[in-house]
CSV table of C-alpha atoms in Angstrom, one decimal:
chain,number,residue,atom,x,y,z
P,896,MET,CA,228.7,31.0,-58.3
P,897,ASP,CA,226.9,34.4,-58.0
P,898,TYR,CA,229.3,35.7,-60.7
P,899,LEU,CA,228.3,32.9,-63.0
P,900,ARG,CA,224.6,33.5,-62.4
P,901,ALA,CA,225.1,37.2,-63.1
P,902,PHE,CA,227.0,36.4,-66.3
P,903,HIS,CA,224.3,34.0,-67.6
P,904,PHE,CA,221.6,36.5,-66.7
P,905,LEU,CA,223.5,39.2,-68.7
P,906,VAL,CA,223.8,36.9,-71.7
P,907,LEU,CA,220.1,36.3,-71.6
P,908,ILE,CA,219.4,40.0,-71.4
P,909,LEU,CA,221.8,40.8,-74.3
P,910,SER,CA,220.2,38.0,-76.4
P,911,ALA,CA,216.8,39.4,-75.8
P,912,ILE,CA,218.0,42.9,-76.8
P,913,SER,CA,219.6,41.6,-80.0
P,914,LEU,CA,216.5,39.7,-81.0
P,915,SER,CA,214.3,42.7,-80.4
P,916,GLU,CA,216.5,45.0,-82.5
P,917,ALA,CA,215.6,43.3,-85.7
P,918,GLY,CA,212.5,44.3,-87.6
P,919,SER,CA,209.4,42.2,-88.1
P,920,ILE,CA,207.7,40.7,-91.2
P,921,GLY,CA,203.9,40.2,-91.5
P,922,VAL,CA,201.6,39.6,-94.4
P,923,ASN,CA,198.3,40.9,-95.7
P,924,TYR,CA,195.6,38.2,-96.0
P,925,GLY,CA,193.3,39.5,-98.7
P,926,ARG,CA,190.4,37.3,-99.7
P,927,ILE,CA,189.0,38.7,-103.0
P,928,SER,CA,189.1,35.3,-104.6
P,929,ASP,CA,186.9,32.3,-105.0
P,930,GLU,CA,189.8,29.8,-104.9
P,931,LEU,CA,191.3,30.2,-101.5
P,932,PRO,CA,191.8,27.5,-98.9
P,933,SER,CA,189.8,27.6,-95.6
P,934,ALA,CA,190.9,30.0,-92.9
P,935,PHE,CA,192.1,27.1,-90.7
P,936,LYS,CA,194.4,25.9,-93.6
P,937,VAL,CA,195.7,29.4,-94.0
P,938,VAL,CA,196.6,29.6,-90.3
P,939,GLN,CA,198.6,26.3,-90.7
P,940,LEU,CA,200.3,27.8,-93.8
P,941,LEU,CA,201.3,30.9,-91.9
P,942,LYS,CA,202.7,28.9,-89.0
P,943,SER,CA,204.6,26.5,-91.3
P,944,GLN,CA,206.3,29.5,-92.9
P,945,GLY,CA,207.1,31.2,-89.6
P,946,ILE,CA,204.9,34.2,-90.3
P,947,ASP,CA,203.7,35.5,-86.9
P,948,ARG,CA,201.9,38.7,-88.0
P,949,VAL,CA,198.8,39.0,-90.3
P,950,LYS,CA,196.6,41.9,-91.4
P,951,ILE,CA,193.1,41.4,-92.7
P,952,PHE,CA,190.9,43.9,-94.4
P,953,ASP,CA,187.8,43.3,-92.2
P,954,ALA,CA,187.1,41.4,-89.0
P,955,ASP,CA,185.7,38.2,-90.5
P,956,PRO,CA,184.5,35.8,-87.7
P,957,ALA,CA,185.7,32.7,-89.5
P,958,VAL,CA,189.2,34.2,-89.8
P,959,LEU,CA,189.4,35.4,-86.3
P,960,LYS,CA,188.2,32.1,-84.9
P,961,ALA,CA,190.8,30.2,-87.0
P,962,LEU,CA,193.6,32.5,-85.6
P,963,SER,CA,192.5,31.8,-82.0
P,964,GLY,CA,195.3,30.3,-80.0
P,965,SER,CA,197.7,30.4,-82.9
P,966,GLY,CA,200.1,33.0,-81.4
P,967,ILE,CA,199.9,35.0,-84.6
P,968,ARG,CA,199.4,38.7,-84.0
P,969,VAL,CA,196.5,40.2,-85.9
P,970,THR,CA,195.6,43.6,-87.3
P,971,VAL,CA,191.8,43.9,-88.1
P,972,ASP,CA,190.3,46.6,-90.3
P,973,LEU,CA,187.2,48.7,-90.0
P,974,PRO,CA,186.3,49.1,-93.7
P,975,ASN,CA,185.9,52.5,-95.3
P,976,GLU,CA,182.1,52.0,-95.8
P,977,MET,CA,181.7,51.8,-92.0
P,978,LEU,CA,183.5,55.1,-91.3
P,979,PHE,CA,180.4,57.3,-91.5
P,980,SER,CA,178.5,55.1,-89.0
P,981,ALA,CA,181.5,54.8,-86.6
P,982,ALA,CA,182.1,58.6,-86.7
P,983,LYS,CA,178.4,59.6,-86.3
P,984,ARG,CA,177.3,57.0,-83.8
P,985,PRO,CA,179.5,56.1,-80.8
P,986,SER,CA,177.1,53.2,-80.2
P,987,PHE,CA,178.0,51.7,-83.6
P,988,ALA,CA,181.7,51.9,-82.7
P,989,ALA,CA,181.1,50.3,-79.3
P,990,THR,CA,179.1,47.5,-80.8
P,991,TRP,CA,181.7,46.9,-83.6
P,992,VAL,CA,184.5,46.7,-81.0
P,993,LYS,CA,182.4,44.4,-78.8
P,994,ARG,CA,181.6,42.0,-81.7
P,995,ASN,CA,184.8,42.1,-83.6
P,996,VAL,CA,187.6,42.7,-81.0
P,997,ALA,CA,186.5,42.1,-77.4
P,998,ALA,CA,184.8,38.9,-78.3
P,999,TYR,CA,188.0,37.3,-79.6
P,1000,HIS,CA,190.9,39.0,-77.8
P,1001,PRO,CA,193.2,37.9,-76.2
P,1002,THR,CA,192.8,34.3,-77.4
P,1003,THR,CA,193.0,35.7,-80.9
P,1004,GLN,CA,195.9,38.0,-80.4
P,1005,ILE,CA,194.6,41.3,-81.9
P,1006,GLU,CA,197.3,43.9,-81.6
P,1007,SER,CA,195.9,46.8,-83.8
P,1008,ILE,CA,192.9,48.2,-85.6
P,1009,ALA,CA,193.3,49.8,-89.0
P,1010,VAL,CA,190.4,52.3,-89.2
P,1011,GLY,CA,189.8,52.5,-92.9
P,1012,ASN,CA,192.3,52.0,-95.7
P,1013,GLU,CA,193.8,54.7,-97.9
P,1014,VAL,CA,190.9,56.8,-97.0
P,1015,PHE,CA,192.1,59.9,-98.8
P,1016,VAL,CA,191.9,58.2,-102.2
P,1017,ASP,CA,188.5,56.6,-101.4
P,1018,PRO,CA,186.1,57.8,-104.2
P,1019,HIS,CA,183.3,57.9,-101.6
P,1020,ASN,CA,184.9,60.9,-99.9
P,1021,THR,CA,185.1,59.5,-96.4
P,1022,THR,CA,188.1,61.6,-95.3
P,1023,LYS,CA,186.1,63.9,-92.9
P,1024,TYR,CA,184.8,60.9,-91.0
P,1025,LEU,CA,188.2,59.4,-90.3
P,1026,ILE,CA,189.3,61.1,-87.1
P,1027,PRO,CA,185.9,61.0,-85.4
P,1028,ALA,CA,185.7,57.3,-86.2
P,1029,MET,CA,189.2,56.6,-84.8
P,1030,ARG,CA,188.3,58.5,-81.6
P,1031,ASN,CA,185.0,56.6,-81.2
P,1032,ILE,CA,186.7,53.2,-81.7
P,1033,HIS,CA,189.3,54.2,-79.1
P,1034,LYS,CA,186.6,55.2,-76.6
P,1035,ALA,CA,185.1,51.7,-77.1
P,1036,LEU,CA,188.5,50.1,-76.5
P,1037,VAL,CA,188.9,52.1,-73.3
P,1038,SER,CA,185.5,50.8,-72.1
P,1039,TYR,CA,186.8,47.2,-72.4
P,1040,ASN,CA,190.2,48.2,-71.0
P,1041,LEU,CA,191.9,47.2,-74.3
P,1042,HIS,CA,193.4,50.5,-75.2
P,1043,SER,CA,196.8,49.7,-73.9
P,1044,SER,CA,197.2,46.4,-75.7
P,1045,ILE,CA,195.4,47.3,-79.0
P,1046,LYS,CA,196.5,50.4,-81.0
P,1047,ILE,CA,194.6,52.3,-83.6
P,1048,SER,CA,195.8,53.9,-86.8
P,1049,SER,CA,194.8,54.3,-90.5
P,1050,PRO,CA,197.0,53.2,-93.5
P,1051,LEU,CA,197.9,56.1,-95.8
P,1052,ALA,CA,198.8,55.8,-99.5
P,1053,LEU,CA,201.9,57.7,-100.5
P,1054,SER,CA,199.6,59.9,-102.6
P,1055,ALA,CA,198.9,61.7,-99.3
P,1056,LEU,CA,202.3,63.4,-99.9
P,1057,GLN,CA,202.6,66.6,-102.0
P,1058,ASN,CA,206.3,66.0,-102.4
P,1059,SER,CA,208.3,62.8,-102.0
P,1060,TYR,CA,211.5,63.4,-104.1
P,1061,PRO,CA,214.1,64.0,-102.8
P,1062,SER,CA,213.1,62.4,-99.5
P,1063,SER,CA,214.2,65.4,-97.6
P,1064,SER,CA,211.6,67.5,-99.3
P,1065,GLY,CA,208.8,65.2,-98.2
P,1066,SER,CA,205.5,67.1,-97.3
P,1067,PHE,CA,201.9,66.3,-97.0
P,1068,ARG,CA,199.2,67.6,-99.4
P,1069,PRO,CA,198.3,71.1,-98.1
P,1070,GLU,CA,194.5,70.5,-98.2
P,1071,LEU,CA,194.9,67.5,-95.9
P,1072,VAL,CA,197.2,69.0,-93.3
P,1073,ASP,CA,194.8,70.8,-91.0
P,1074,LEU,CA,191.7,68.8,-92.0
P,1075,VAL,CA,193.1,65.3,-91.1
P,1076,ILE,CA,196.9,64.9,-91.0
P,1077,LYS,CA,197.6,67.0,-87.9
P,1078,PRO,CA,194.5,65.7,-86.0
P,1079,MET,CA,195.5,62.1,-86.8
P,1080,LEU,CA,199.1,62.6,-85.7
P,1081,ASP,CA,197.9,64.2,-82.5
P,1082,PHE,CA,195.7,61.1,-81.9
P,1083,LEU,CA,198.6,58.8,-82.6
P,1084,ARG,CA,200.8,60.7,-80.2
P,1085,GLU,CA,198.1,60.7,-77.5
P,1086,THR,CA,197.5,56.9,-77.8
P,1087,GLY,CA,201.1,55.8,-78.4
P,1088,SER,CA,200.3,54.5,-81.8
P,1089,ARG,CA,202.3,54.4,-85.1
P,1090,LEU,CA,201.5,55.9,-88.4
P,1091,MET,CA,200.5,53.2,-90.9
P,1092,ILE,CA,201.7,53.7,-94.5
P,1093,ASN,CA,201.4,51.7,-97.7
P,1094,VAL,CA,204.7,51.8,-99.7
P,1095,TYR,CA,205.0,50.5,-103.3
P,1096,PRO,CA,208.3,51.2,-105.1
P,1097,PHE,CA,206.8,49.2,-108.0
P,1098,PHE,CA,204.4,52.1,-108.8
P,1099,ALA,CA,207.2,54.6,-108.8
P,1100,TYR,CA,209.5,52.4,-111.0
P,1101,GLU,CA,206.7,51.4,-113.4
P,1102,GLY,CA,206.0,55.1,-114.1
P,1103,ASN,CA,209.6,56.2,-114.2
P,1104,SER,CA,211.7,53.2,-115.4
P,1105,ASP,CA,213.7,55.5,-117.6
P,1106,VAL,CA,215.2,57.3,-114.6
P,1107,ILE,CA,214.8,54.9,-111.7
P,1108,PRO,CA,217.4,52.0,-111.9
P,1109,LEU,CA,215.8,48.6,-111.4
P,1110,ASP,CA,218.5,47.5,-108.9
P,1111,TYR,CA,217.6,50.5,-106.8
P,1112,ALA,CA,213.9,49.6,-106.8
P,1113,LEU,CA,214.5,45.9,-106.1
P,1114,LEU,CA,217.0,46.5,-103.2
P,1115,ARG,CA,219.8,44.9,-105.1
P,1116,GLU,CA,223.4,46.1,-105.0
P,1117,ASN,CA,223.8,49.5,-106.6
P,1118,PRO,CA,225.9,52.7,-106.1
P,1119,GLY,CA,223.0,54.5,-104.4
P,1120,MET,CA,221.6,58.0,-104.8
P,1121,VAL,CA,222.5,61.0,-102.7
P,1122,ASP,CA,219.7,63.2,-101.4
P,1123,SER,CA,220.5,66.7,-102.5
P,1124,GLY,CA,218.7,68.2,-99.5
P,1125,ASN,CA,220.3,66.3,-96.6
P,1126,GLY,CA,223.3,64.7,-98.2
P,1127,LEU,CA,222.3,61.1,-97.1
P,1128,ARG,CA,222.9,58.3,-99.6
P,1129,TYR,CA,220.0,55.9,-100.3
P,1130,PHE,CA,220.6,52.5,-101.6
P,1131,ASN,CA,216.9,51.6,-102.3
P,1132,LEU,CA,213.7,53.3,-103.1
P,1133,PHE,CA,211.8,51.6,-100.2
P,1134,ASP,CA,213.9,53.5,-97.7
P,1135,ALA,CA,213.7,56.7,-99.7
P,1136,GLN,CA,209.9,56.6,-99.7
P,1137,ILE,CA,209.7,55.9,-96.0
P,1138,ASP,CA,212.0,58.8,-95.2
P,1139,ALA,CA,209.9,61.1,-97.3
P,1140,VAL,CA,207.0,60.4,-94.9
P,1141,PHE,CA,209.4,60.9,-91.9
P,1142,ALA,CA,210.4,64.3,-93.4
P,1143,ALA,CA,206.8,65.3,-94.0
P,1144,MET,CA,206.0,64.5,-90.3
P,1145,SER,CA,209.1,66.3,-89.2
P,1146,ALA,CA,208.1,69.4,-91.1
P,1147,LEU,CA,204.9,69.4,-88.9
P,1148,LYS,CA,206.9,68.8,-85.7
P,1149,TYR,CA,205.9,65.2,-85.2
P,1150,ASP,CA,209.3,63.7,-85.0
P,1151,ASP,CA,208.4,61.4,-82.1
P,1152,ILE,CA,205.9,59.2,-84.0
P,1153,GLU,CA,207.0,55.9,-85.5
P,1154,ILE,CA,206.0,54.3,-88.8
P,1155,ILE,CA,204.7,50.8,-89.6
P,1156,VAL,CA,204.5,49.7,-93.2
P,1157,THR,CA,201.1,48.1,-93.6
P,1158,GLU,CA,201.5,47.2,-97.3
P,1159,THR,CA,204.3,46.7,-99.7
P,1160,GLY,CA,204.9,44.3,-102.5
P,1161,TRP,CA,205.8,43.6,-106.1
P,1162,PRO,CA,203.6,41.8,-108.7
P,1163,SER,CA,204.8,38.6,-110.4
P,1164,LYS,CA,202.8,39.3,-113.5
P,1165,GLY,CA,201.4,42.3,-115.3
P,1166,ASP,CA,200.1,43.8,-118.5
P,1167,GLU,CA,202.5,44.7,-121.3
P,1168,ASN,CA,202.6,48.3,-120.1
P,1169,GLU,CA,203.3,47.3,-116.5
P,1170,VAL,CA,207.1,47.6,-116.7
P,1171,GLY,CA,208.9,45.4,-114.2
P,1172,ALA,CA,206.1,43.0,-113.3
P,1173,SER,CA,207.7,39.5,-113.3
P,1174,VAL,CA,208.3,36.5,-111.1
P,1175,ALA,CA,212.0,37.2,-110.9
P,1176,ASN,CA,211.5,40.9,-109.9
P,1177,ALA,CA,208.9,40.0,-107.3
P,1178,ALA,CA,211.1,37.4,-105.8
P,1179,SER,CA,214.0,39.8,-105.8
P,1180,TYR,CA,212.1,42.7,-104.2
P,1181,ASN,CA,210.3,40.7,-101.5
P,1182,GLY,CA,213.3,38.5,-100.8
P,1183,ASN,CA,215.7,41.4,-100.5
P,1184,LEU,CA,213.2,43.4,-98.4
P,1185,ILE,CA,212.7,40.6,-95.9
P,1186,ARG,CA,216.5,40.3,-95.5
P,1187,ARG,CA,216.8,44.1,-95.1
P,1188,VAL,CA,214.0,44.2,-92.4
P,1189,LEU,CA,215.0,41.1,-90.5
P,1190,THR,CA,218.6,42.0,-90.2
P,1191,GLY,CA,217.6,45.2,-88.4
P,1192,GLY,CA,218.3,48.9,-88.7
P,1193,GLY,CA,216.2,51.8,-89.8
P,1194,THR,CA,216.4,54.2,-92.7
P,1195,PRO,CA,219.1,56.7,-93.4
P,1196,LEU,CA,217.0,59.5,-91.8
P,1197,ARG,CA,216.0,57.3,-88.8
P,1198,PRO,CA,218.8,54.7,-88.5
P,1199,LYS,CA,217.5,53.3,-85.2
P,1200,ALA,CA,213.9,52.9,-86.2
P,1201,ASP,CA,213.5,49.2,-86.9
P,1202,LEU,CA,210.6,48.5,-89.1
P,1203,THR,CA,207.5,46.3,-89.0
P,1204,VAL,CA,206.5,45.5,-92.6
P,1205,TYR,CA,203.5,43.7,-94.0
P,1206,LEU,CA,203.9,42.1,-97.4
P,1207,PHE,CA,201.1,42.3,-99.9
P,1208,ALA,CA,199.7,39.8,-100.3
P,1209,LEU,CA,199.5,36.2,-99.0
P,1210,PHE,CA,197.6,34.9,-102.1
P,1211,ASN,CA,197.0,35.9,-105.7
P,1212,GLU,CA,193.4,37.1,-105.8
P,1213,ASN,CA,191.5,36.2,-109.0
P,1214,LYS,CA,188.5,38.4,-108.4
P,1215,LYS,CA,190.2,41.7,-108.1
P,1216,PHE,CA,189.5,44.3,-110.7
P,1217,GLY,CA,191.9,46.4,-112.7
P,1218,ALA,CA,195.3,45.7,-114.3
P,1219,THR,CA,196.7,42.1,-114.4
P,1220,SER,CA,199.1,43.0,-111.6
P,1221,GLU,CA,196.3,43.6,-109.2
P,1222,ARG,CA,195.6,39.8,-109.2
P,1223,ASN,CA,199.2,38.8,-109.0
P,1224,TYR,CA,200.8,40.2,-105.8
P,1225,GLY,CA,200.5,36.9,-104.0
P,1226,LEU,CA,203.4,35.1,-102.3
P,1227,PHE,CA,201.3,31.9,-102.7
P,1228,PHE,CA,198.9,30.4,-105.3
P,1229,PRO,CA,195.5,29.4,-103.9
P,1230,ASP,CA,196.7,25.8,-103.8
P,1231,GLU,CA,199.3,27.0,-101.2
P,1232,LYS,CA,202.3,26.5,-103.5
P,1233,LYS,CA,204.8,29.4,-103.5
P,1234,VAL,CA,204.7,31.7,-106.5
P,1235,TYR,CA,208.5,32.0,-105.9
P,1236,ASP,CA,210.7,30.7,-103.2
P,1237,ILE,CA,211.8,33.2,-100.5
P,1238,PRO,CA,212.4,32.7,-96.7
P,1239,PHE,CA,210.2,34.7,-94.2
P,1240,THR,CA,212.3,34.2,-91.1
P,1241,GLN,CA,215.8,34.8,-89.7
P,1242,GLU,CA,216.4,31.1,-89.7
P,1243,GLY,CA,215.5,30.9,-93.4
P,1244,LEU,CA,217.9,33.7,-94.2
P,1245,THR,CA,220.8,31.8,-92.7
P,1246,GLY,CA,219.9,28.5,-94.4
P,1247,SER,CA,221.2,27.3,-97.7
P,1248,THR,CA,220.4,29.3,-100.8
P,1249,TRP,CA,220.9,28.7,-104.5
P,1250,CYS,CA,221.2,31.0,-107.6
P,1251,VAL,CA,219.1,30.1,-110.6
P,1252,ALA,CA,218.5,31.6,-114.1
P,1253,ASN,CA,215.6,33.9,-114.7
P,1254,GLY,CA,213.8,32.3,-117.7
P,1255,ASP,CA,212.2,35.7,-118.6
P,1256,ALA,CA,215.5,37.4,-119.0
P,1257,GLY,CA,215.9,36.5,-122.7
P,1258,LYS,CA,218.3,34.3,-124.6
P,1259,ASP,CA,221.0,37.0,-125.0
P,1260,ARG,CA,221.3,37.8,-121.3
P,1261,LEU,CA,221.2,34.2,-120.2
P,1262,GLN,CA,223.9,33.3,-122.8
P,1263,GLY,CA,226.0,36.3,-121.8
P,1264,GLY,CA,225.8,35.4,-118.1
P,1265,LEU,CA,226.6,31.7,-118.8
P,1266,ASP,CA,229.6,32.7,-120.9
P,1267,TYR,CA,230.9,35.0,-118.1
P,1268,ALA,CA,230.3,32.5,-115.3
P,1269,CYS,CA,232.1,29.6,-117.1
P,1270,GLY,CA,234.8,32.0,-118.3
P,1271,ASP,CA,236.2,34.9,-116.3
P,1272,GLY,CA,233.8,34.1,-113.4
P,1273,GLY,CA,235.6,30.8,-112.6
P,1274,ALA,CA,232.5,28.7,-112.2
P,1275,ASP,CA,232.9,25.0,-112.3
P,1276,CYS,CA,231.0,24.2,-115.6
P,1277,ARG,CA,232.4,20.7,-116.1
P,1278,PRO,CA,229.1,19.0,-115.0
P,1279,ILE,CA,227.2,20.7,-117.8
P,1280,GLN,CA,229.4,19.6,-120.6
P,1281,ARG,CA,228.2,16.9,-123.0
P,1282,GLY,CA,228.2,13.5,-121.4
P,1283,ALA,CA,228.5,15.0,-117.9
P,1284,PRO,CA,225.9,14.4,-115.1
P,1285,CYS,CA,224.2,17.8,-115.5
P,1286,TYR,CA,224.3,18.1,-119.3
P,1287,SER,CA,220.6,17.0,-119.3
P,1288,PRO,CA,218.3,18.7,-119.7
P,1289,ASP,CA,220.1,20.4,-122.6
P,1290,THR,CA,218.5,23.8,-122.3
P,1291,LEU,CA,220.0,27.3,-121.9
P,1292,GLU,CA,218.1,28.0,-118.7
P,1293,ALA,CA,219.2,24.7,-117.0
P,1294,HIS,CA,222.8,25.2,-118.0
P,1295,ALA,CA,222.8,28.9,-117.0
P,1296,SER,CA,221.3,28.0,-113.7
P,1297,PHE,CA,224.0,25.5,-112.9
P,1298,ALA,CA,226.7,27.9,-113.9
P,1299,PHE,CA,225.2,30.9,-112.1
P,1300,ASN,CA,224.9,28.8,-108.9
P,1301,SER,CA,228.4,27.5,-109.1
P,1302,TYR,CA,229.6,31.1,-109.3
P,1303,TYR,CA,227.3,32.2,-106.5
P,1304,GLN,CA,228.5,29.4,-104.2
P,1305,LYS,CA,232.2,30.1,-104.9
P,1306,LYS,CA,231.6,33.7,-104.0
P,1307,GLY,CA,230.3,32.6,-100.6
P,1308,ARG,CA,226.7,33.6,-101.6
P,1309,ALA,CA,227.8,37.2,-101.2
P,1310,GLY,CA,225.3,40.0,-102.0
P,1311,GLY,CA,225.3,40.9,-105.7
P,1312,SER,CA,226.9,37.5,-106.8
P,1313,CYS,CA,223.5,36.3,-108.1
P,1314,TYR,CA,222.6,39.0,-110.5
P,1315,PHE,CA,224.2,38.5,-114.0
P,1316,GLY,CA,222.5,41.7,-115.4
P,1317,GLY,CA,219.1,40.7,-114.0
P,1318,ALA,CA,219.3,37.1,-115.5
P,1319,ALA,CA,219.4,35.4,-112.1
P,1320,TYR,CA,217.8,35.3,-108.7
P,1321,VAL,CA,218.2,33.6,-105.3
P,1322,VAL,CA,216.0,30.7,-104.2
P,1323,SER,CA,215.9,28.8,-100.8
P,1324,GLN,CA,214.9,25.4,-102.1
P,1325,PRO,CA,217.2,23.1,-104.1
P,1326,PRO,CA,216.7,23.7,-107.8
P,1327,LYS,CA,215.5,20.6,-109.8
P,1328,TYR,CA,216.7,20.1,-113.3
P,1329,GLY,CA,216.5,16.4,-114.2
P,1330,ARG,CA,218.8,14.4,-111.9
P,1331,CYS,CA,221.3,17.2,-111.5
P,1332,GLU,CA,222.3,18.1,-108.0
P,1333,PHE,CA,223.3,21.8,-107.4
P,1334,PRO,CA,226.1,22.3,-104.9
P,1335,THR,CA,225.6,24.5,-101.8
P,1336,GLY,CA,229.2,25.4,-101.2
P,1337,TYR,CA,232.8,24.8,-102.2
């Protein structure tokens, strides 16, 4: 009997360890829009999708109240425009923590504070106030005995790096090293915090699409690239960019500090010159990234460093300035409908998935994929022949979707089997084309 108890206890321990080994997915809840649902509706949306981490760009009372008792872990932000006051006046930092953190925690499960956001590219030149502001906020947390449960960091844009390619040559900009990078890393080490970084492979691909393969940027199957400095092979740009930051920290002797990705994403729409911005590519990037994070494992340089990653962003935000892409990073439209269908949880990853045609891929690629699937690919295309149940609607996209899915299911939904030269992508909801039912397995 004692043996059985010990065995069951061991099973429970091993289960807990296996669950903790996977990474974690959160989402940025930006609100630069006049069309968004109420904060209470947003919390229900997050819970319905299994999203248990959220980051906001301020400490809005309505949002923090709505998150109360939800079990969702929250990162709040001290905006850049408050850095000067928080740095110069400890009383300001103390009052801010009292009103925006201590007043809600732990009922609202605040787990971290982002002090500023991409401060080094802030046109108002707030860099010199960052470290004093972080230390004053930390002192305020200590006064409320919250410093153990709530950690402080500051999200860096990758422009803080002088070099990022190859990853092994990663280094910080020289003018920032002594001024702010080393003092910040010292602070993170002292307080047991992680370095927050914002990582956007889209920007690198958009500016270098002639040399960066799209599959490499979207975490799709590809032969990978070998780093000439350390000999490691990288299969996606996301990992390579993170390892450039790890290498930059290592060069300064801060190998013991972990990283958390506070922003990453891919736009579903862009201007003509914004190469790669499309619904299919956004679905592919975020869907593949979620799978990569939730199945565990770190980067080639830090293989045991499981990642926490916050997708940008929860909603499309119609009031944002700049290029069209800026308003189209959302996973959801303001009416709470998905921009594209991807799972956010381990359970969602193991559920049924289907392969559908990318309507933006162009007639030639769709037709080529359809011909291959129904020919050498061995897909069952009988249901889309004239007079058969799935012939209607008689459109290239509908017929290609059926054929692509048949091929995908016959291949056991294996990675890379829903590609067709970029003419297809995976969805987690049953496709709807007239009355046609798409199979989920053979």
